[in-house]
Short mmCIF file of C-alpha atoms in Angstrom, two decimals:
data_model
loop_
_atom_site.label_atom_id
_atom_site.label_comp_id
_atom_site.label_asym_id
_atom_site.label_seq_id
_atom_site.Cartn_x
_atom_site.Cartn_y
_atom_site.Cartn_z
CA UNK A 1 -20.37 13.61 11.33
CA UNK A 2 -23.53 13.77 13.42
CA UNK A 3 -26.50 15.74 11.86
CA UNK A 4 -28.95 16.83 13.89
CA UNK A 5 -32.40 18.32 12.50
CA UNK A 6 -34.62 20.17 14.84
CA UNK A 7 -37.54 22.14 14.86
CA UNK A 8 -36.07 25.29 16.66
CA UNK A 9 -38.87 27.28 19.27
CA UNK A 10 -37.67 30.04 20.41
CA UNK A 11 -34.40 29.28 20.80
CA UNK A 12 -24.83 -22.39 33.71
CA UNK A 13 -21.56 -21.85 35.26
CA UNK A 14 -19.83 -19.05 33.38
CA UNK A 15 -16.16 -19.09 32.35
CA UNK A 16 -13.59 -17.29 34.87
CA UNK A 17 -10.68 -15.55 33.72
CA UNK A 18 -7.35 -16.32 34.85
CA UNK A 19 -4.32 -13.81 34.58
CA UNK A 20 -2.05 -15.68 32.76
CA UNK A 21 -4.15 -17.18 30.14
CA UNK A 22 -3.64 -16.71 26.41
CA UNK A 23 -6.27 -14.26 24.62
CA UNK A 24 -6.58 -12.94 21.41
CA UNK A 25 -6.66 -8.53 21.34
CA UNK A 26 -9.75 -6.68 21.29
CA UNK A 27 -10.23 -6.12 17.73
CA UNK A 28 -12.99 -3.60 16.00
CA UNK A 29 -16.41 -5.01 15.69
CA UNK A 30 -16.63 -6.98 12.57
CA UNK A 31 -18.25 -5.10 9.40
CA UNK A 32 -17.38 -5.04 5.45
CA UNK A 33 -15.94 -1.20 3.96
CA UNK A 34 -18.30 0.74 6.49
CA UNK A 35 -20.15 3.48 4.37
CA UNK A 36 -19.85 6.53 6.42
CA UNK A 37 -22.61 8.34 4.18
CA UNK A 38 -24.90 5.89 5.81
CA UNK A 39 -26.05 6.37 9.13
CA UNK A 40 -25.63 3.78 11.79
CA UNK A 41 -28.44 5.31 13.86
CA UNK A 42 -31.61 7.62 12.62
CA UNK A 43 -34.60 9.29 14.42
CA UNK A 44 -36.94 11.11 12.14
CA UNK A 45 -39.54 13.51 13.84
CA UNK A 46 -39.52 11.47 16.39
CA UNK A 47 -42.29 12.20 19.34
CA UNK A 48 -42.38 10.30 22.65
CA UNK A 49 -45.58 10.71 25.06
CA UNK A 50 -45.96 8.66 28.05
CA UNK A 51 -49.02 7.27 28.93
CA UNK A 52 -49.32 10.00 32.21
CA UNK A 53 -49.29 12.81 29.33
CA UNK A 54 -45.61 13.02 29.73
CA UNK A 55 -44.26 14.63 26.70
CA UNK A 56 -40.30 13.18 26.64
CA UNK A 57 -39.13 14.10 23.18
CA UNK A 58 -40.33 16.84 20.68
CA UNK A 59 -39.96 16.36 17.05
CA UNK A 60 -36.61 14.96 17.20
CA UNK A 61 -34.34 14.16 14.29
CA UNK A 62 -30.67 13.08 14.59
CA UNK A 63 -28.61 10.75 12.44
CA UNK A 64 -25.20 8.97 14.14
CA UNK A 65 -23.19 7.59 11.39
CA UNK A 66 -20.44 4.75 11.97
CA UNK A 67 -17.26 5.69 14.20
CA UNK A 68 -19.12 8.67 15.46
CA UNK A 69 -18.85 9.65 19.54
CA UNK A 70 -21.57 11.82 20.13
CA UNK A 71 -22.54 13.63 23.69
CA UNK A 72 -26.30 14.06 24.61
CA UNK A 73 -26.25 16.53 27.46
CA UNK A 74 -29.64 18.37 29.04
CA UNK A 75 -30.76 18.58 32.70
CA UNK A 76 -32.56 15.77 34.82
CA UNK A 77 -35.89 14.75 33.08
CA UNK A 78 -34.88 16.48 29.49
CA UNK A 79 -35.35 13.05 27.65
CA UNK A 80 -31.82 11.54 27.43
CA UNK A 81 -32.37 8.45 28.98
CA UNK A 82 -35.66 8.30 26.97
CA UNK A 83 -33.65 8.51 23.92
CA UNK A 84 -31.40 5.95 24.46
CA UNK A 85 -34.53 3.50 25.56
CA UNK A 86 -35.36 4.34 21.82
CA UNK A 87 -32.37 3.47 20.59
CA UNK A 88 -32.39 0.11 21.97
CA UNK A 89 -35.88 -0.68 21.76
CA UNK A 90 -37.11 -0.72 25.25
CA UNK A 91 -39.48 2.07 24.27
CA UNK A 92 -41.50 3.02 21.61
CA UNK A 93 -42.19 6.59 19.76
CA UNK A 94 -45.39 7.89 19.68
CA UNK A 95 -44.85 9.39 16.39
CA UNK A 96 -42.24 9.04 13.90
CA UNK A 97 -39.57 6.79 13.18
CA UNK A 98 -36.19 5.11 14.73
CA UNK A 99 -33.52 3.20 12.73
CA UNK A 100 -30.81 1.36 14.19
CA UNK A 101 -28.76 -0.73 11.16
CA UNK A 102 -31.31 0.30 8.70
CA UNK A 103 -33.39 -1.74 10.91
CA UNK A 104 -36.86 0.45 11.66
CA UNK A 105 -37.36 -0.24 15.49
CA UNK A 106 -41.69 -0.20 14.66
CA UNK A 107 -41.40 -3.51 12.59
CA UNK A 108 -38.55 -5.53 15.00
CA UNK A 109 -40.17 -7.20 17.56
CA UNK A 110 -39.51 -11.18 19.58
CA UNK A 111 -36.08 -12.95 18.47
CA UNK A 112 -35.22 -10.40 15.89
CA UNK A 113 -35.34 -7.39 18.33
CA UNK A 114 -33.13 -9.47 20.77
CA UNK A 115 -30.66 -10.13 17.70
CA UNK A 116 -30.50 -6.59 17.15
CA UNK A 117 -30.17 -5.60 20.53
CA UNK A 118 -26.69 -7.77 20.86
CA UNK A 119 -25.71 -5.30 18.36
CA UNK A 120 -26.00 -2.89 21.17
CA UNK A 121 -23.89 -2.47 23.64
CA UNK A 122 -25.26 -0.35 27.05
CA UNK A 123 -24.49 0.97 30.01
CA UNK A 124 -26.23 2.18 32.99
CA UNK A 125 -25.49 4.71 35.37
CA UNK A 126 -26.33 2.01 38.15
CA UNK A 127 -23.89 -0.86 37.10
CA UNK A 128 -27.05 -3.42 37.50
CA UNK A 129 -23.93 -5.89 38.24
CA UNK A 130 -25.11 -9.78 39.83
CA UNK A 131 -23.61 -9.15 43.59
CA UNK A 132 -23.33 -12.86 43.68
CA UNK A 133 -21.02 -13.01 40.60
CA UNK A 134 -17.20 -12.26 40.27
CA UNK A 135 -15.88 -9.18 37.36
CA UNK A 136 -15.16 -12.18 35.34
CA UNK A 137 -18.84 -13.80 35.72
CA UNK A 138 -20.79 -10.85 35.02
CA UNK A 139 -18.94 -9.94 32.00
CA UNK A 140 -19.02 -13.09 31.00
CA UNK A 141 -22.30 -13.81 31.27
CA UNK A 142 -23.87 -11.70 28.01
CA UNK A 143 -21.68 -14.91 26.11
CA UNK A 144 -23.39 -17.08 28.04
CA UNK A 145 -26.55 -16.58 27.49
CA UNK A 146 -25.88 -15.63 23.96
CA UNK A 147 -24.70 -19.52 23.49
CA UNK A 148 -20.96 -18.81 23.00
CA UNK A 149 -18.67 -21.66 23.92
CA UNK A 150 -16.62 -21.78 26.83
CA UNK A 151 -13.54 -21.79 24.71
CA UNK A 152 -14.85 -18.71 22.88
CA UNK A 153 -15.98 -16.59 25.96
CA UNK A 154 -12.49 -17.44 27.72
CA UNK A 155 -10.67 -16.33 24.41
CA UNK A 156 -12.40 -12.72 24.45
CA UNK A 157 -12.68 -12.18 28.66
CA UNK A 158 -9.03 -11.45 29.17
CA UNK A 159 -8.45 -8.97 26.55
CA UNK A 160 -12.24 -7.10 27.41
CA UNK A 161 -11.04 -6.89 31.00
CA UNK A 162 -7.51 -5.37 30.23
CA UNK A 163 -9.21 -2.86 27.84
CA UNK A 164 -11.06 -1.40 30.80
CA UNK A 165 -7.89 -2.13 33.20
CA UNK A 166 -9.36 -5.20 35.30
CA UNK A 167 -7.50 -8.28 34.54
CA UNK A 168 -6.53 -8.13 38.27
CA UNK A 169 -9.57 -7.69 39.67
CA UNK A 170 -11.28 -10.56 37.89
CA UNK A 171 -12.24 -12.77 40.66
CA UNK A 172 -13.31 -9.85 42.96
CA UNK A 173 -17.25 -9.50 43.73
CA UNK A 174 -18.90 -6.20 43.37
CA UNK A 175 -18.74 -5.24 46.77
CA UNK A 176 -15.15 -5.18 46.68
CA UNK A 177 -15.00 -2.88 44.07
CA UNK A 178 -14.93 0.95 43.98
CA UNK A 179 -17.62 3.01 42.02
CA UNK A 180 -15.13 3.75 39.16
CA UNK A 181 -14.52 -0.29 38.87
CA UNK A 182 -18.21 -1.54 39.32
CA UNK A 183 -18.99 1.00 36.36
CA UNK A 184 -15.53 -0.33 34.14
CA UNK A 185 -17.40 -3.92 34.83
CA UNK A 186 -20.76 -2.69 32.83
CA UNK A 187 -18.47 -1.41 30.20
CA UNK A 188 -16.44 -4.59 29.76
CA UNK A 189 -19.97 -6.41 30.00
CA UNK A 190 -21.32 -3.87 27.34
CA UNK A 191 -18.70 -4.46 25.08
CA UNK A 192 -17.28 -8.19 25.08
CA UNK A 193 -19.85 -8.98 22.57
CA UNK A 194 -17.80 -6.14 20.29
CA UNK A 195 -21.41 -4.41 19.50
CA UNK A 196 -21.06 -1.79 16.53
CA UNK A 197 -23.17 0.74 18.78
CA UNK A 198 -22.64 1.35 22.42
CA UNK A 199 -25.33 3.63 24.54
CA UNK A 200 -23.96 4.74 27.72
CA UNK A 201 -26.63 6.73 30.33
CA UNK A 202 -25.17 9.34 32.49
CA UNK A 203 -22.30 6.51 32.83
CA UNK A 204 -20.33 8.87 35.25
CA UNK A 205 -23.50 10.23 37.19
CA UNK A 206 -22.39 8.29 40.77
CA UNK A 207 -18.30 9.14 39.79
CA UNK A 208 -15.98 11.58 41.23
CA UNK A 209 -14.41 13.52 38.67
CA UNK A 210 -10.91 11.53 38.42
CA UNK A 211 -13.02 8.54 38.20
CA UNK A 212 -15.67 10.18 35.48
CA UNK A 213 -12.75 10.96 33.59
CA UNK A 214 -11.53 7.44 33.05
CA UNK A 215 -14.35 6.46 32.40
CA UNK A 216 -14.70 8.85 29.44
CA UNK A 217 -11.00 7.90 28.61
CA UNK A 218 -11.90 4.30 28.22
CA UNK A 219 -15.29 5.23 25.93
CA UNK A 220 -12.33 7.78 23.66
CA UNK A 221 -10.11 4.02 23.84
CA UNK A 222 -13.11 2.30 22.23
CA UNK A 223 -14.40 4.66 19.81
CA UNK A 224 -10.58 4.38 18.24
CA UNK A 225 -11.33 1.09 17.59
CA UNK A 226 -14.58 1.61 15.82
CA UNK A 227 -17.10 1.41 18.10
CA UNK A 228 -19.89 4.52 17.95
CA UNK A 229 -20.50 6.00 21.23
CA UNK A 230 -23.23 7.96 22.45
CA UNK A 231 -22.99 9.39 25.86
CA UNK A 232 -25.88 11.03 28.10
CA UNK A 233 -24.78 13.09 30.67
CA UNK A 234 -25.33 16.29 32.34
CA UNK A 235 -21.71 16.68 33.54
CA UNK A 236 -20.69 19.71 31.35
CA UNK A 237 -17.08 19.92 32.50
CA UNK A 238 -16.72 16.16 30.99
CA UNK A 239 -17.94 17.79 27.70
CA UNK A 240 -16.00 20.82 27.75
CA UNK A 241 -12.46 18.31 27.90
CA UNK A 242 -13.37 16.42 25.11
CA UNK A 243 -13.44 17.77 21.35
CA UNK A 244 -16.54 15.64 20.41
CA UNK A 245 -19.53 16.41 18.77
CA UNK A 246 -22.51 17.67 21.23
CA UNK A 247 -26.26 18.10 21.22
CA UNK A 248 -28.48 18.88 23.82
CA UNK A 249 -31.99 18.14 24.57
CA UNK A 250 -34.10 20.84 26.65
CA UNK A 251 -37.91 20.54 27.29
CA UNK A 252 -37.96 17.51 24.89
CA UNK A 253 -36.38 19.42 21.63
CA UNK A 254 -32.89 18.95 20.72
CA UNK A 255 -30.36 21.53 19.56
CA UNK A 256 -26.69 21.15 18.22
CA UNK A 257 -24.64 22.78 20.30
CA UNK A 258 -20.89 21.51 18.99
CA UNK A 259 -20.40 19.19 15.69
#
């Protein structure tokens, strides 16, 4: 269950995939008797000021435990994608603290932070897909340049792209892709490392709404498999059609709106 504390105001060449090769399933990422009384993700009065004066986040406290899908929802500029860059380590708080893994985000810097941040799973609301590179390539290439074998980057392609419905499309290049595919690509890439945690910002922002909603039918499909979700978006229709918990962030405090 997500708990949420807040201070309340007034209110080389890659690996290809080929159809008919042999793959092992998607399987859960790997962890020993997860204790769900221990949370997989913490903030604790966390405060995030930008060097402009920019005041992003407000005192925030929230705890994600494992197996959890949470939705972070709030207008443009409320902080969610500030959040998540917290999350992942791509910013720091001003004040307070962040915990991914019982990891505290102040003290993990160089090769460890980069450990901890294959742990992590993202997606972005812009695909950042390599034009140049097929489905296969790009989702490959996280292995890659993680040092994976060829063998063991072919064995888990296949089943990542038929999770997210693109084993036929795995030799197409971005550009022949529709919106809804391009942003099934960052998934597969977010995920083929089976992370434990996967952050995805405003991942149906550029969708139509059939599209958005496989999208969020494909983040349900992976949270049932273990993987905790956390989704930013300001689509509240999305929320309404799932049964998930909800928070929301306004003017850089966040409040619990569904648990």
């Amino acid at each position: 269950m997500v708990h949420v504390s807040v201070e309340r105001p007034s209110a080389a060449p890659i690996p290809t995939a080929t159809p008919h090769a042999s793959a092992s399933p998607v399987t859960p990422p790997p962890r020993q008797a997860p204790n769900r009384a221990k949370p997989l993700v913490e903030l604790q009065q966390v405060t995030k000021v930008y060097a402009n004066g920019s005041r992003a986040l407000r005192d925030v406290s929230l705890q994600i435990r494992p197996g959890d899908f949470l939705f972070v929802t709030g207008p443009s500029g409320s902080g969610k994608s500030t959040l998540l860059k917290l999350l992942y380590g791509a910013e720091r708080p001003s004040s307070g603290q962040v915990f991914v893994e019982n990891h505290n985000l102040l003290n993990v810097h160089g090769n460890h932070l980069s450990q901890l941040r294959r742990r992590i799973g993202v997606v972005f609301q812009d695909y950042k897909l390599i034009p140049r590179r097929t489905v296969s390539e790009n989702v490959a290439f996280v292995l890659w340049a993680q040092g994976f074998t060829r063998k063991e980057i072919h064995r888990r392609l296949i089943p990542t792209l038929k999770m997210v419905g693109l084993q036929d499309k795995a030799q197409c290049f971005p550009d022949e892709l529709s919106g809804g595919e391009q942003q099934r690509v960052s998934i597969a890439r977010a995920i083929v490392g089976t992370p434990p945690l996967l952050l995805a910002d405003e991942p149906t922002g550029n969708l139509d709404p059939d599209n958005s909603w496989q999208v969020i039918k494909i983040l349900k499909k992976l949270n049932s498999i273990g993987i905790t979700v956390v989704v930013t978006t300001h689509n509240e229709q999305l929320v309404r059609m799932s049964n998930h918990p909800v928070v929301q962030l306004r003017d850089g405090h966040l409040y619990s709106v569904r648990s």
